[in-house]
PDB file of C-alpha atoms and ligand atoms in Angstrom:
ATOM      1  CA  MET A   1     -68.921  90.642  59.373  1.00  0.00           C
ATOM      2  CA  THR A   2     -65.645  90.271  58.419  1.00  0.00           C
ATOM      3  CA  LYS A   3     -64.015  92.065  55.050  1.00  0.00           C
ATOM      4  CA  THR A   4     -62.696  89.595  52.747  1.00  0.00           C
ATOM      5  CA  LEU A   5     -58.861  89.929  51.413  1.00  0.00           C
ATOM      6  CA  PHE A   6     -60.111  91.715  48.102  1.00  0.00           C
ATOM      7  CA  GLU A   7     -62.751  94.202  49.844  1.00  0.00           C
ATOM      8  CA  ARG A   8     -58.728  94.763  51.790  1.00  0.00           C
ATOM      9  CA  ILE A   9     -57.410  95.160  49.025  1.00  0.00           C
ATOM     10  CA  ILE A  10     -60.596  97.777  47.243  1.00  0.00           C
ATOM     11  CA  ASP A  11     -60.274  99.542  50.494  1.00  0.00           C
ATOM     12  CA  ARG A  12     -56.520  99.042  50.527  1.00  0.00           C
ATOM     13  CA  GLU A  13     -55.446  98.192  53.743  1.00  0.00           C
ATOM     14  CA  ILE A  14     -53.465  95.322  51.868  1.00  0.00           C
ATOM     15  CA  SER A  15     -51.558  96.775  49.304  1.00  0.00           C
ATOM     16  CA  ALA A  16     -51.318  95.660  45.718  1.00  0.00           C
ATOM     17  CA  ASP A  17     -50.036  96.005  42.055  1.00  0.00           C
ATOM     18  CA  ILE A  18     -52.794  98.204  40.527  1.00  0.00           C
ATOM     19  CA  LEU A  19     -53.918  97.524  37.234  1.00  0.00           C
ATOM     20  CA  TYR A  20     -56.546  99.002  36.331  1.00  0.00           C
ATOM     21  CA  GLU A  21     -59.425 100.882  38.537  1.00  0.00           C
ATOM     22  CA  ASP A  22     -62.366 102.956  37.510  1.00  0.00           C
ATOM     23  CA  GLU A  23     -66.233 102.826  40.064  1.00  0.00           C
ATOM     24  CA  ARG A  24     -67.357  99.562  39.429  1.00  0.00           C
ATOM     25  CA  VAL A  25     -64.251  96.837  38.847  1.00  0.00           C
ATOM     26  CA  LEU A  26     -60.651  96.751  40.806  1.00  0.00           C
ATOM     27  CA  ALA A  27     -57.945  94.788  38.419  1.00  0.00           C
ATOM     28  CA  PHE A  28     -54.401  93.402  40.274  1.00  0.00           C
ATOM     29  CA  ARG A  29     -51.580  91.188  40.084  1.00  0.00           C
ATOM     30  CA  ASP A  30     -51.576  87.585  41.614  1.00  0.00           C
ATOM     31  CA  ILE A  31     -49.583  87.408  44.418  1.00  0.00           C
ATOM     32  CA  ASN A  32     -48.786  83.955  43.066  1.00  0.00           C
ATOM     33  CA  PRO A  33     -48.784  83.951  38.980  1.00  0.00           C
ATOM     34  CA  GLN A  34     -49.699  81.316  37.610  1.00  0.00           C
ATOM     35  CA  ALA A  35     -47.799  82.341  34.483  1.00  0.00           C
ATOM     36  CA  PRO A  36     -46.095  85.167  33.726  1.00  0.00           C
ATOM     37  CA  VAL A  37     -49.070  87.540  33.037  1.00  0.00           C
ATOM     38  CA  HIS A  38     -51.680  86.721  36.120  1.00  0.00           C
ATOM     39  CA  VAL A  39     -53.902  89.546  37.056  1.00  0.00           C
ATOM     40  CA  LEU A  40     -57.046  89.906  38.601  1.00  0.00           C
ATOM     41  CA  VAL A  41     -60.086  91.385  37.589  1.00  0.00           C
ATOM     42  CA  ILE A  42     -63.249  92.186  40.895  1.00  0.00           C
ATOM     43  CA  PRO A  43     -66.369  93.842  41.112  1.00  0.00           C
ATOM     44  CA  LYS A  44     -65.750  96.176  43.728  1.00  0.00           C
ATOM     45  CA  GLN A  45     -69.350  95.692  44.722  1.00  0.00           C
ATOM     46  CA  PRO A  46     -69.521  92.130  47.133  1.00  0.00           C
ATOM     47  CA  LEU A  47     -70.817  89.250  44.780  1.00  0.00           C
ATOM     48  CA  ALA A  48     -68.718  86.024  46.405  1.00  0.00           C
ATOM     49  CA  GLN A  49     -69.011  83.663  43.656  1.00  0.00           C
ATOM     50  CA  VAL A  50     -70.071  83.349  40.649  1.00  0.00           C
ATOM     51  CA  GLU A  51     -73.142  80.802  41.339  1.00  0.00           C
ATOM     52  CA  HIS A  52     -74.860  83.995  43.476  1.00  0.00           C
ATOM     53  CA  MET A  53     -74.933  86.482  40.004  1.00  0.00           C
ATOM     54  CA  THR A  54     -78.519  87.194  39.615  1.00  0.00           C
ATOM     55  CA  PRO A  55     -80.178  88.493  36.266  1.00  0.00           C
ATOM     56  CA  THR A  56     -78.979  91.828  37.575  1.00  0.00           C
ATOM     57  CA  ASP A  57     -75.091  91.910  37.635  1.00  0.00           C
ATOM     58  CA  SER A  58     -75.752  90.940  34.518  1.00  0.00           C
ATOM     59  CA  PRO A  59     -73.918  93.978  33.565  1.00  0.00           C
ATOM     60  CA  LEU A  60     -71.284  94.019  35.907  1.00  0.00           C
ATOM     61  CA  VAL A  61     -70.595  91.103  35.008  1.00  0.00           C
ATOM     62  CA  GLY A  62     -70.135  91.650  31.455  1.00  0.00           C
ATOM     63  CA  HIS A  63     -67.922  94.633  32.690  1.00  0.00           C
ATOM     64  CA  LEU A  64     -65.354  92.269  34.798  1.00  0.00           C
ATOM     65  CA  PHE A  65     -64.514  91.098  31.109  1.00  0.00           C
ATOM     66  CA  TRP A  66     -63.801  94.063  29.401  1.00  0.00           C
ATOM     67  CA  VAL A  67     -61.613  94.993  31.841  1.00  0.00           C
ATOM     68  CA  ALA A  68     -60.007  91.634  31.232  1.00  0.00           C
ATOM     69  CA  THR A  69     -60.000  92.134  27.389  1.00  0.00           C
ATOM     70  CA  GLU A  70     -58.020  95.776  27.961  1.00  0.00           C
ATOM     71  CA  VAL A  71     -55.324  94.600  30.707  1.00  0.00           C
ATOM     72  CA  ALA A  72     -55.221  91.804  28.653  1.00  0.00           C
ATOM     73  CA  ARG A  73     -54.642  94.412  25.415  1.00  0.00           C
ATOM     74  CA  GLN A  74     -52.454  97.062  27.605  1.00  0.00           C
ATOM     75  CA  LEU A  75     -49.918  94.222  28.343  1.00  0.00           C
ATOM     76  CA  GLY A  76     -49.392  92.831  25.414  1.00  0.00           C
ATOM     77  CA  LEU A  77     -51.174  89.737  24.532  1.00  0.00           C
ATOM     78  CA  THR A  78     -51.487  89.800  21.656  1.00  0.00           C
ATOM     79  CA  GLY A  79     -50.722  86.034  21.065  1.00  0.00           C
ATOM     80  CA  GLY A  80     -54.066  84.569  23.130  1.00  0.00           C
ATOM     81  CA  TYR A  81     -54.792  84.443  26.818  1.00  0.00           C
ATOM     82  CA  ARG A  82     -57.034  82.595  29.545  1.00  0.00           C
ATOM     83  CA  LEU A  83     -59.625  83.565  31.071  1.00  0.00           C
ATOM     84  CA  VAL A  84     -60.857  81.555  34.693  1.00  0.00           C
ATOM     85  CA  ILE A  85     -63.524  82.155  36.623  1.00  0.00           C
ATOM     86  CA  ASN A  86     -63.123  79.643  40.170  1.00  0.00           C
ATOM     87  CA  ASN A  87     -66.213  79.152  41.176  1.00  0.00           C
ATOM     88  CA  GLY A  88     -66.194  77.298  45.030  1.00  0.00           C
ATOM     89  CA  VAL A  89     -64.768  74.237  46.731  1.00  0.00           C
ATOM     90  CA  ASP A  90     -64.181  71.821  43.447  1.00  0.00           C
ATOM     91  CA  ALA A  91     -62.656  74.218  41.706  1.00  0.00           C
ATOM     92  CA  GLY A  92     -60.415  76.010  44.552  1.00  0.00           C
ATOM     93  CA  GLN A  93     -61.713  79.034  44.783  1.00  0.00           C
ATOM     94  CA  THR A  94     -60.190  80.118  47.703  1.00  0.00           C
ATOM     95  CA  VAL A  95     -60.923  83.808  47.348  1.00  0.00           C
ATOM     96  CA  TYR A  96     -65.309  84.721  48.237  1.00  0.00           C
ATOM     97  CA  HIS A  97     -65.095  87.431  46.866  1.00  0.00           C
ATOM     98  CA  LEU A  98     -65.914  87.248  42.320  1.00  0.00           C
ATOM     99  CA  HIS A  99     -62.533  87.241  40.704  1.00  0.00           C
ATOM    100  CA  VAL A 100     -61.689  87.113  37.091  1.00  0.00           C
ATOM    101  CA  HIS A 101     -57.655  85.008  36.599  1.00  0.00           C
ATOM    102  CA  LEU A 102     -56.094  86.676  33.420  1.00  0.00           C
ATOM    103  CA  LEU A 103     -53.274  84.268  32.483  1.00  0.00           C
ATOM    104  CA  GLY A 104     -51.073  84.775  30.032  1.00  0.00           C
ATOM    105  CA  GLY A 105     -47.661  85.520  28.505  1.00  0.00           C
ATOM    106  CA  ARG A 106     -46.696  81.574  27.852  1.00  0.00           C
ATOM    107  CA  VAL A 107     -48.354  78.422  26.074  1.00  0.00           C
ATOM    108  CA  LEU A 108     -51.183  77.303  28.706  1.00  0.00           C
ATOM    109  CA  GLY A 109     -52.410  73.835  28.753  1.00  0.00           C
ATOM    110  CA  TRP A 110     -55.388  72.535  28.199  1.00  0.00           C
ATOM    111  CA  PRO A 111     -57.571  70.583  30.084  1.00  0.00           C
ATOM    112  CA  PRO A 112     -56.816  72.389  33.143  1.00  0.00           C
ATOM    113  CA  GLY A 113     -55.716  71.028  36.034  1.00  0.00           C
TER     114      GLY A 113
HETATM  115  P1  AMP B   1     -59.026  81.954  44.239  1.00  0.00           P
HETATM  116  O1  AMP B   1     -58.148  80.391  43.892  1.00  0.00           O
HETATM  117  O2  AMP B   1     -59.606  80.968  42.295  1.00  0.00           O
HETATM  118  O3  AMP B   1     -60.222  82.352  44.480  1.00  0.00           O
HETATM  119  O4  AMP B   1     -57.792  82.692  43.540  1.00  0.00           O
HETATM  120  C1  AMP B   1     -57.568  83.509  45.061  1.00  0.00           C
HETATM  121  C2  AMP B   1     -56.893  83.907  43.949  1.00  0.00           C
HETATM  122  O5  AMP B   1     -55.909  85.214  45.044  1.00  0.00           O
HETATM  123  C3  AMP B   1     -55.225  83.554  44.123  1.00  0.00           C
HETATM  124  O6  AMP B   1     -55.269  82.784  43.132  1.00  0.00           O
HETATM  125  C4  AMP B   1     -54.701  84.147  45.348  1.00  0.00           C
HETATM  126  O7  AMP B   1     -52.505  83.342  44.511  1.00  0.00           O
HETATM  127  C5  AMP B   1     -54.474  85.071  45.382  1.00  0.00           C
HETATM  128  N1  AMP B   1     -54.651  86.180  45.874  1.00  0.00           N
HETATM  129  C6  AMP B   1     -54.254  85.960  48.307  1.00  0.00           C
HETATM  130  N2  AMP B   1     -53.445  87.056  48.194  1.00  0.00           N
HETATM  131  C7  AMP B   1     -53.211  87.505  47.401  1.00  0.00           C
HETATM  132  C8  AMP B   1     -53.348  89.336  47.462  1.00  0.00           C
HETATM  133  N3  AMP B   1     -53.479  89.514  48.634  1.00  0.00           N
HETATM  134  N4  AMP B   1     -52.834  89.868  46.147  1.00  0.00           N
HETATM  135  C9  AMP B   1     -52.831  89.461  45.322  1.00  0.00           C
HETATM  136  N5  AMP B   1     -53.262  87.911  44.614  1.00  0.00           N
HETATM  137  C10 AMP B   1     -54.043  87.210  45.710  1.00  0.00           C
END
């Protein structure tokens, strides 16, 4: 099967500005930032989208969120930030490898587009 873009980043076939890595998760800066801080947190294990998760994936998905909060802390986002998962076409998902967007560094509008 063809690797997704994010699998190629995990395998270091495409370079990325990596901020955090452990055995289960990688966090790197988004190439097209929508805020002063825009980081993607992804599992190393491929899971195309959040709607495919099963109860077995709960610890991994929980860990993704914990890593996002840790990166936010390291980047000094004391005023707040937003964690977003786009699921499917209507939400604008373009890469079918689960990822949490960490957005911050400015006041974020609500509702999102
Ligand atoms: P989504 O639209 O939720 O699937 O988000 C995919 C994100 O991946 C977008 O915000 C893109 O800007 C980002 N992206 C695409 N290619 C790269 C890359 N090579 N390195 C970092 N981020 C990327």
